[in-house]
């Protein structure tokens, strides 16, 4: 039977090619999602600027199990503790501060980072001209100097922490790894702490052993005793990327949610395609039974074919999976979901999972089809192979009910959810996938019923072509359902997820617009605004109010997950953010004070006058007094803190945005021009609805839906084309007989066109029902409406795209096949 299996692979190329493509692409997609998951878990960050040392000590990166969003510097006590560890040689302190070179007119030439000169040894940098910097001097990266057209001895203007200072270039330096290190500049070691405002603390320490010694990193880790994080190997680069671990959590959530989608869809796609291929060979297997083949032999042949095909498909899928994974990760990095300094990793585990998913789906479908063929008596098998009518088994019904109930359950959980964010999306999104699979399993019966329901008007409108199409679709409803099933999945996933995202976008945009009445935002391109800039902006003619804005995230003791933090100026928050339904006094938002939404106050168990136990994004504990509450929407909930309190606990250390409300009737164009010159590197942004930095919730929804769903929908589309082409090729003999009995080529193509429209219509109805399990509950929670928000033309575009796929995959191969004389095609089995 193994020899027969190999021979059937050779002579049944059409059906097996379809199954091969489904397994090949499906395995690659699962491997790619697995690679994203591994990347999020490992968070490998190869060092660049810190590549010259084997051990890096930096501030804490986590608070409990949660990643910190901001850098936390390490104090002199940690430095001394590391120096005292036996086996430690050099301990090199690193201090970073945002800096920017400016031209004579104050325009920013290059935004970069400044460091203490000792940190040059961490890369390492080497002087190519001049000498180390002293007071009032700076060493420039040679690439930076070339761009600014300056050399040793020249005076340069550098914006440091929002203040423009003049330095003399004492030297030029180049790194050993110039291709991967961002050009920077270096201040004198005695001057850098003052410029950075670090109060003697440092960002990181580079450790070199005095002699080769195993276990030195563990000894250093024990010495710092939780006050700092010790990094080695490919994780040393995390010290260069403060807050990057939060991106790892995002990628992990994304990969877990959409990876599970991908496994389900791929297994369904592979099983349906292979099942369709075996279904088309029903007569062949019936003949084998009739000439004496045993049930066991038939099962071995089917499983043997599938095993060979699965190995041939999954081996090359490893390379494609790596390519697809890198492309997906690159898109997420460009969208800001994860730092571009994180390296994509795809080891043997995601490869094994992807291969297993494809092979398991294929072998499962083969065992099911082989078992059914083997158990059928030879005479009955020959009769059933002519027109397939038997499709519903107990196992299939139970499986369909399982998926349908699972989809409805997730829809109910979504509709009754009290929490917003990734949890809501993670229950709403898979609902349509599960329900669509359940409907696809029942597609033969549903297809027959729906086609019969529209049969009379279709025959009336399209006459002979419609009559033949309806007759074929009802008589061969099992075959027709094989084409309907993948389109149900395509329409259901595309409609559900895209309208889910458009609803989120519309609701969030409306909420931000209502809560941010500011006319302009002033952004800093140099790393932050100095303390006096806010007063200077308020003094400009035409300014009604202004507030600094600091974005971060932190934690509330006893609450799960992180919470968004916004630092504002008490004197300008009413004019620029306008929180609705204020209770208490927002004017008291100074010093150790906080304001929060009523919903948050109830969740955290606090009232006005109580103390809120919390931690900033750098992990530092705080206990501000609740001075006000406001009525917030689920899309716009945050803790309001004084900007001058929150900013020191961020990596930059300064406000990076100022919100401005203009006077009524003010000359907006003139005000915009005046704002642009109010601070070095100031950039004016109109309609600043996105007042806060996008949180992890919005990042997950936007980037994951539009990037990963595109991949999954693409696979579903390929499965549609794959299945339809296989079905159409198999029917070439049928088309030949029709032409021999008097039908013209145009009539056959007309029949296929009507069939294509019927298939699309049935699949659209079922897919829309499946999509409703995602759209309706999600819209109820987000927009308090059963109808989704978003462009009306999105749904017709999805339906039209599905119709184009169906007609293209049906008519093109049929037209090509009918170029062969009908006598030859009529003799063929397809």
GROMACS .gro file of N, CA and C in nm, residues 154-219:
model
  198
  154UNK      N    1   3.594   7.370   1.719
  154UNK     CA    2   3.474   7.447   1.684
  154UNK      C    3   3.380   7.457   1.803
  155UNK      N    4   3.300   7.561   1.804
  155UNK     CA    5   3.198   7.577   1.907
  155UNK      C    6   3.064   7.526   1.852
  156UNK      N    7   2.994   7.449   1.933
  156UNK     CA    8   2.864   7.394   1.892
  156UNK      C    9   2.760   7.427   1.999
  157UNK      N   10   2.638   7.445   1.952
  157UNK     CA   11   2.526   7.470   2.043
  157UNK      C   12   2.451   7.339   2.062
  158UNK      N   13   2.435   7.297   2.188
  158UNK     CA   14   2.372   7.170   2.221
  158UNK      C   15   2.256   7.197   2.317
  159UNK      N   16   2.139   7.144   2.282
  159UNK     CA   17   2.024   7.152   2.372
  159UNK      C   18   2.027   7.030   2.464
  160UNK      N   19   2.042   7.056   2.594
  160UNK     CA   20   2.045   6.950   2.694
  160UNK      C   21   1.935   6.977   2.796
  161UNK      N   22   1.841   6.882   2.809
  161UNK     CA   23   1.727   6.897   2.899
  161UNK      C   24   1.654   7.028   2.875
  162UNK      N   25   1.635   7.060   2.747
  162UNK     CA   26   1.557   7.175   2.708
  162UNK      C   27   1.628   7.308   2.712
  163UNK      N   28   1.756   7.311   2.754
  163UNK     CA   29   1.832   7.435   2.765
  163UNK      C   30   1.945   7.433   2.663
  164UNK      N   31   1.960   7.540   2.587
  164UNK     CA   32   2.066   7.549   2.487
  164UNK      C   33   2.196   7.596   2.554
  165UNK      N   34   2.303   7.520   2.533
  165UNK     CA   35   2.435   7.552   2.590
  165UNK      C   36   2.538   7.548   2.478
  166UNK      N   37   2.647   7.619   2.498
  166UNK     CA   38   2.755   7.622   2.400
  166UNK      C   39   2.875   7.543   2.453
  167UNK      N   40   2.926   7.453   2.369
  167UNK     CA   41   3.041   7.369   2.404
  167UNK      C   42   3.147   7.383   2.297
  168UNK      N   43   3.270   7.353   2.337
  168UNK     CA   44   3.381   7.347   2.242
  168UNK      C   45   3.411   7.201   2.211
  169UNK      N   46   3.427   7.169   2.083
  169UNK     CA   47   3.457   7.032   2.042
  169UNK      C   48   3.603   7.003   2.074
  170UNK      N   49   3.625   6.911   2.171
  170UNK     CA   50   3.763   6.877   2.209
  170UNK      C   51   3.816   6.758   2.130
  171UNK      N   52   3.729   6.679   2.071
  171UNK     CA   53   3.776   6.562   1.998
  171UNK      C   54   3.664   6.496   1.919
  172UNK      N   55   3.708   6.406   1.831
  172UNK     CA   56   3.617   6.324   1.751
  172UNK      C   57   3.645   6.178   1.779
  173UNK      N   58   3.541   6.093   1.777
  173UNK     CA   59   3.558   5.952   1.809
  173UNK      C   60   3.472   5.867   1.718
  174UNK      N   61   3.516   5.742   1.700
  174UNK     CA   62   3.440   5.647   1.620
  174UNK      C   63   3.422   5.518   1.699
  175UNK      N   64   3.304   5.455   1.687
  175UNK     CA   65   3.284   5.327   1.755
  175UNK      C   66   3.337   5.211   1.672
  176UNK      N   67   3.365   5.100   1.740
  176UNK     CA   68   3.409   4.980   1.668
  176UNK      C   69   3.295   4.923   1.583
  177UNK      N   70   3.173   4.940   1.629
  177UNK     CA   71   3.055   4.886   1.559
  177UNK      C   72   2.972   5.002   1.508
  178UNK      N   73   3.028   5.080   1.418
  178UNK     CA   74   2.964   5.204   1.374
  178UNK      C   75   2.829   5.180   1.306
  179UNK      N   76   2.813   5.063   1.244
  179UNK     CA   77   2.691   5.039   1.168
  179UNK      C   78   2.568   5.026   1.257
  180UNK      N   79   2.588   4.989   1.385
  180UNK     CA   80   2.473   4.962   1.471
  180UNK      C   81   2.461   5.058   1.589
  181UNK      N   82   2.555   5.147   1.607
  181UNK     CA   83   2.552   5.241   1.720
  181UNK      C   84   2.502   5.376   1.671
  182UNK      N   85   2.403   5.429   1.739
  182UNK     CA   86   2.350   5.561   1.704
  182UNK      C   87   2.454   5.668   1.736
  183UNK      N   88   2.482   5.759   1.643
  183UNK     CA   89   2.581   5.865   1.669
  183UNK      C   90   2.542   5.946   1.792
  184UNK      N   91   2.638   5.969   1.880
  184UNK     CA   92   2.612   6.044   2.001
  184UNK      C   93   2.724   6.142   2.032
  185UNK      N   94   2.721   6.196   2.151
  185UNK     CA   95   2.826   6.288   2.194
  185UNK      C   96   2.856   6.261   2.341
  186UNK      N   97   2.972   6.311   2.386
  186UNK     CA   98   3.020   6.281   2.521
  186UNK      C   99   3.062   6.409   2.592
  187UNK      N  100   3.016   6.420   2.719
  187UNK     CA  101   3.052   6.532   2.804
  187UNK      C  102   3.161   6.487   2.902
  188UNK      N  103   3.220   6.583   2.968
  188UNK     CA  104   3.319   6.551   3.070
  188UNK      C  105   3.253   6.472   3.183
  189UNK      N  106   3.327   6.377   3.243
  189UNK     CA  107   3.270   6.293   3.347
  189UNK      C  108   3.220   6.375   3.466
  190UNK      N  109   3.288   6.483   3.499
  190UNK     CA  110   3.246   6.566   3.613
  190UNK      C  111   3.124   6.650   3.579
  191UNK      N  112   3.103   6.680   3.452
  191UNK     CA  113   2.995   6.769   3.411
  191UNK      C  114   2.867   6.693   3.374
  192UNK      N  115   2.878   6.568   3.328
  192UNK     CA  116   2.762   6.492   3.280
  192UNK      C  117   2.653   6.474   3.386
  193UNK      N  118   2.686   6.438   3.512
  193UNK     CA  119   2.578   6.424   3.612
  193UNK      C  120   2.499   6.553   3.635
  194UNK      N  121   2.568   6.667   3.631
  194UNK     CA  122   2.500   6.794   3.648
  194UNK      C  123   2.406   6.821   3.531
  195UNK      N  124   2.452   6.795   3.408
  195UNK     CA  125   2.369   6.817   3.290
  195UNK      C  126   2.248   6.724   3.289
  196UNK      N  127   2.268   6.601   3.335
  196UNK     CA  128   2.159   6.503   3.334
  196UNK      C  129   2.067   6.517   3.454
  197UNK      N  130   2.109   6.593   3.555
  197UNK     CA  131   2.029   6.606   3.676
  197UNK      C  132   2.011   6.475   3.748
  198UNK      N  133   2.116   6.393   3.753
  198UNK     CA  134   2.105   6.258   3.807
  198UNK      C  135   2.133   6.247   3.955
  199UNK      N  136   2.185   6.351   4.017
  199UNK     CA  137   2.215   6.348   4.161
  199UNK      C  138   2.306   6.232   4.199
  200UNK      N  139   2.405   6.205   4.116
  200UNK     CA  140   2.502   6.100   4.147
  200UNK      C  141   2.460   5.961   4.107
  201UNK      N  142   2.339   5.943   4.053
  201UNK     CA  143   2.295   5.811   4.008
  201UNK      C  144   2.335   5.789   3.863
  202UNK      N  145   2.333   5.661   3.822
  202UNK     CA  146   2.374   5.626   3.685
  202UNK      C  147   2.267   5.538   3.621
  203UNK      N  148   2.268   5.535   3.487
  203UNK     CA  149   2.173   5.450   3.414
  203UNK      C  150   2.213   5.304   3.423
  204UNK      N  151   2.340   5.277   3.397
  204UNK     CA  152   2.387   5.139   3.391
  204UNK      C  153   2.534   5.133   3.433
  205UNK      N  154   2.578   5.011   3.459
  205UNK     CA  155   2.719   4.984   3.487
  205UNK      C  156   2.766   4.874   3.394
  206UNK      N  157   2.883   4.892   3.332
  206UNK     CA  158   2.944   4.787   3.255
  206UNK      C  159   3.051   4.719   3.340
  207UNK      N  160   3.047   4.587   3.347
  207UNK     CA  161   3.138   4.513   3.435
  207UNK      C  162   3.229   4.425   3.351
  208UNK      N  163   3.360   4.439   3.377
  208UNK     CA  164   3.459   4.351   3.315
  208UNK      C  165   3.527   4.270   3.424
  209UNK      N  166   3.540   4.139   3.406
  209UNK     CA  167   3.605   4.057   3.510
  209UNK      C  168   3.756   4.084   3.513
  210UNK      N  169   3.815   4.073   3.632
  210UNK     CA  170   3.961   4.089   3.645
  210UNK      C  171   4.032   3.968   3.588
  211UNK      N  172   3.972   3.851   3.605
  211UNK     CA  173   4.024   3.727   3.547
  211UNK      C  174   3.904   3.646   3.500
  212UNK      N  175   3.922   3.558   3.401
  212UNK     CA  176   3.809   3.475   3.358
  212UNK      C  177   3.751   3.398   3.476
  213UNK      N  178   3.625   3.414   3.501
  213UNK     CA  179   3.564   3.349   3.617
  213UNK      C  180   3.420   3.312   3.585
  214UNK      N  181   3.384   3.186   3.612
  214UNK     CA  182   3.246   3.143   3.595
  214UNK      C  183   3.162   3.187   3.716
  215UNK      N  184   3.040   3.218   3.691
  215UNK     CA  185   2.950   3.255   3.800
  215UNK      C  186   2.965   3.397   3.848
  216UNK      N  187   3.042   3.482   3.776
  216UNK     CA  188   3.058   3.620   3.820
  216UNK      C  189   2.925   3.695   3.813
  217UNK      N  190   2.848   3.671   3.708
  217UNK     CA  191   2.720   3.740   3.696
  217UNK      C  192   2.628   3.706   3.812
  218UNK      N  193   2.628   3.578   3.855
  218UNK     CA  194   2.545   3.539   3.969
  218UNK      C  195   2.593   3.606   4.097
  219UNK      N  196   2.725   3.619   4.112
  219UNK     CA  197   2.779   3.686   4.230
  219UNK      C  198   2.739   3.834   4.232
   0.00000   0.00000   0.00000
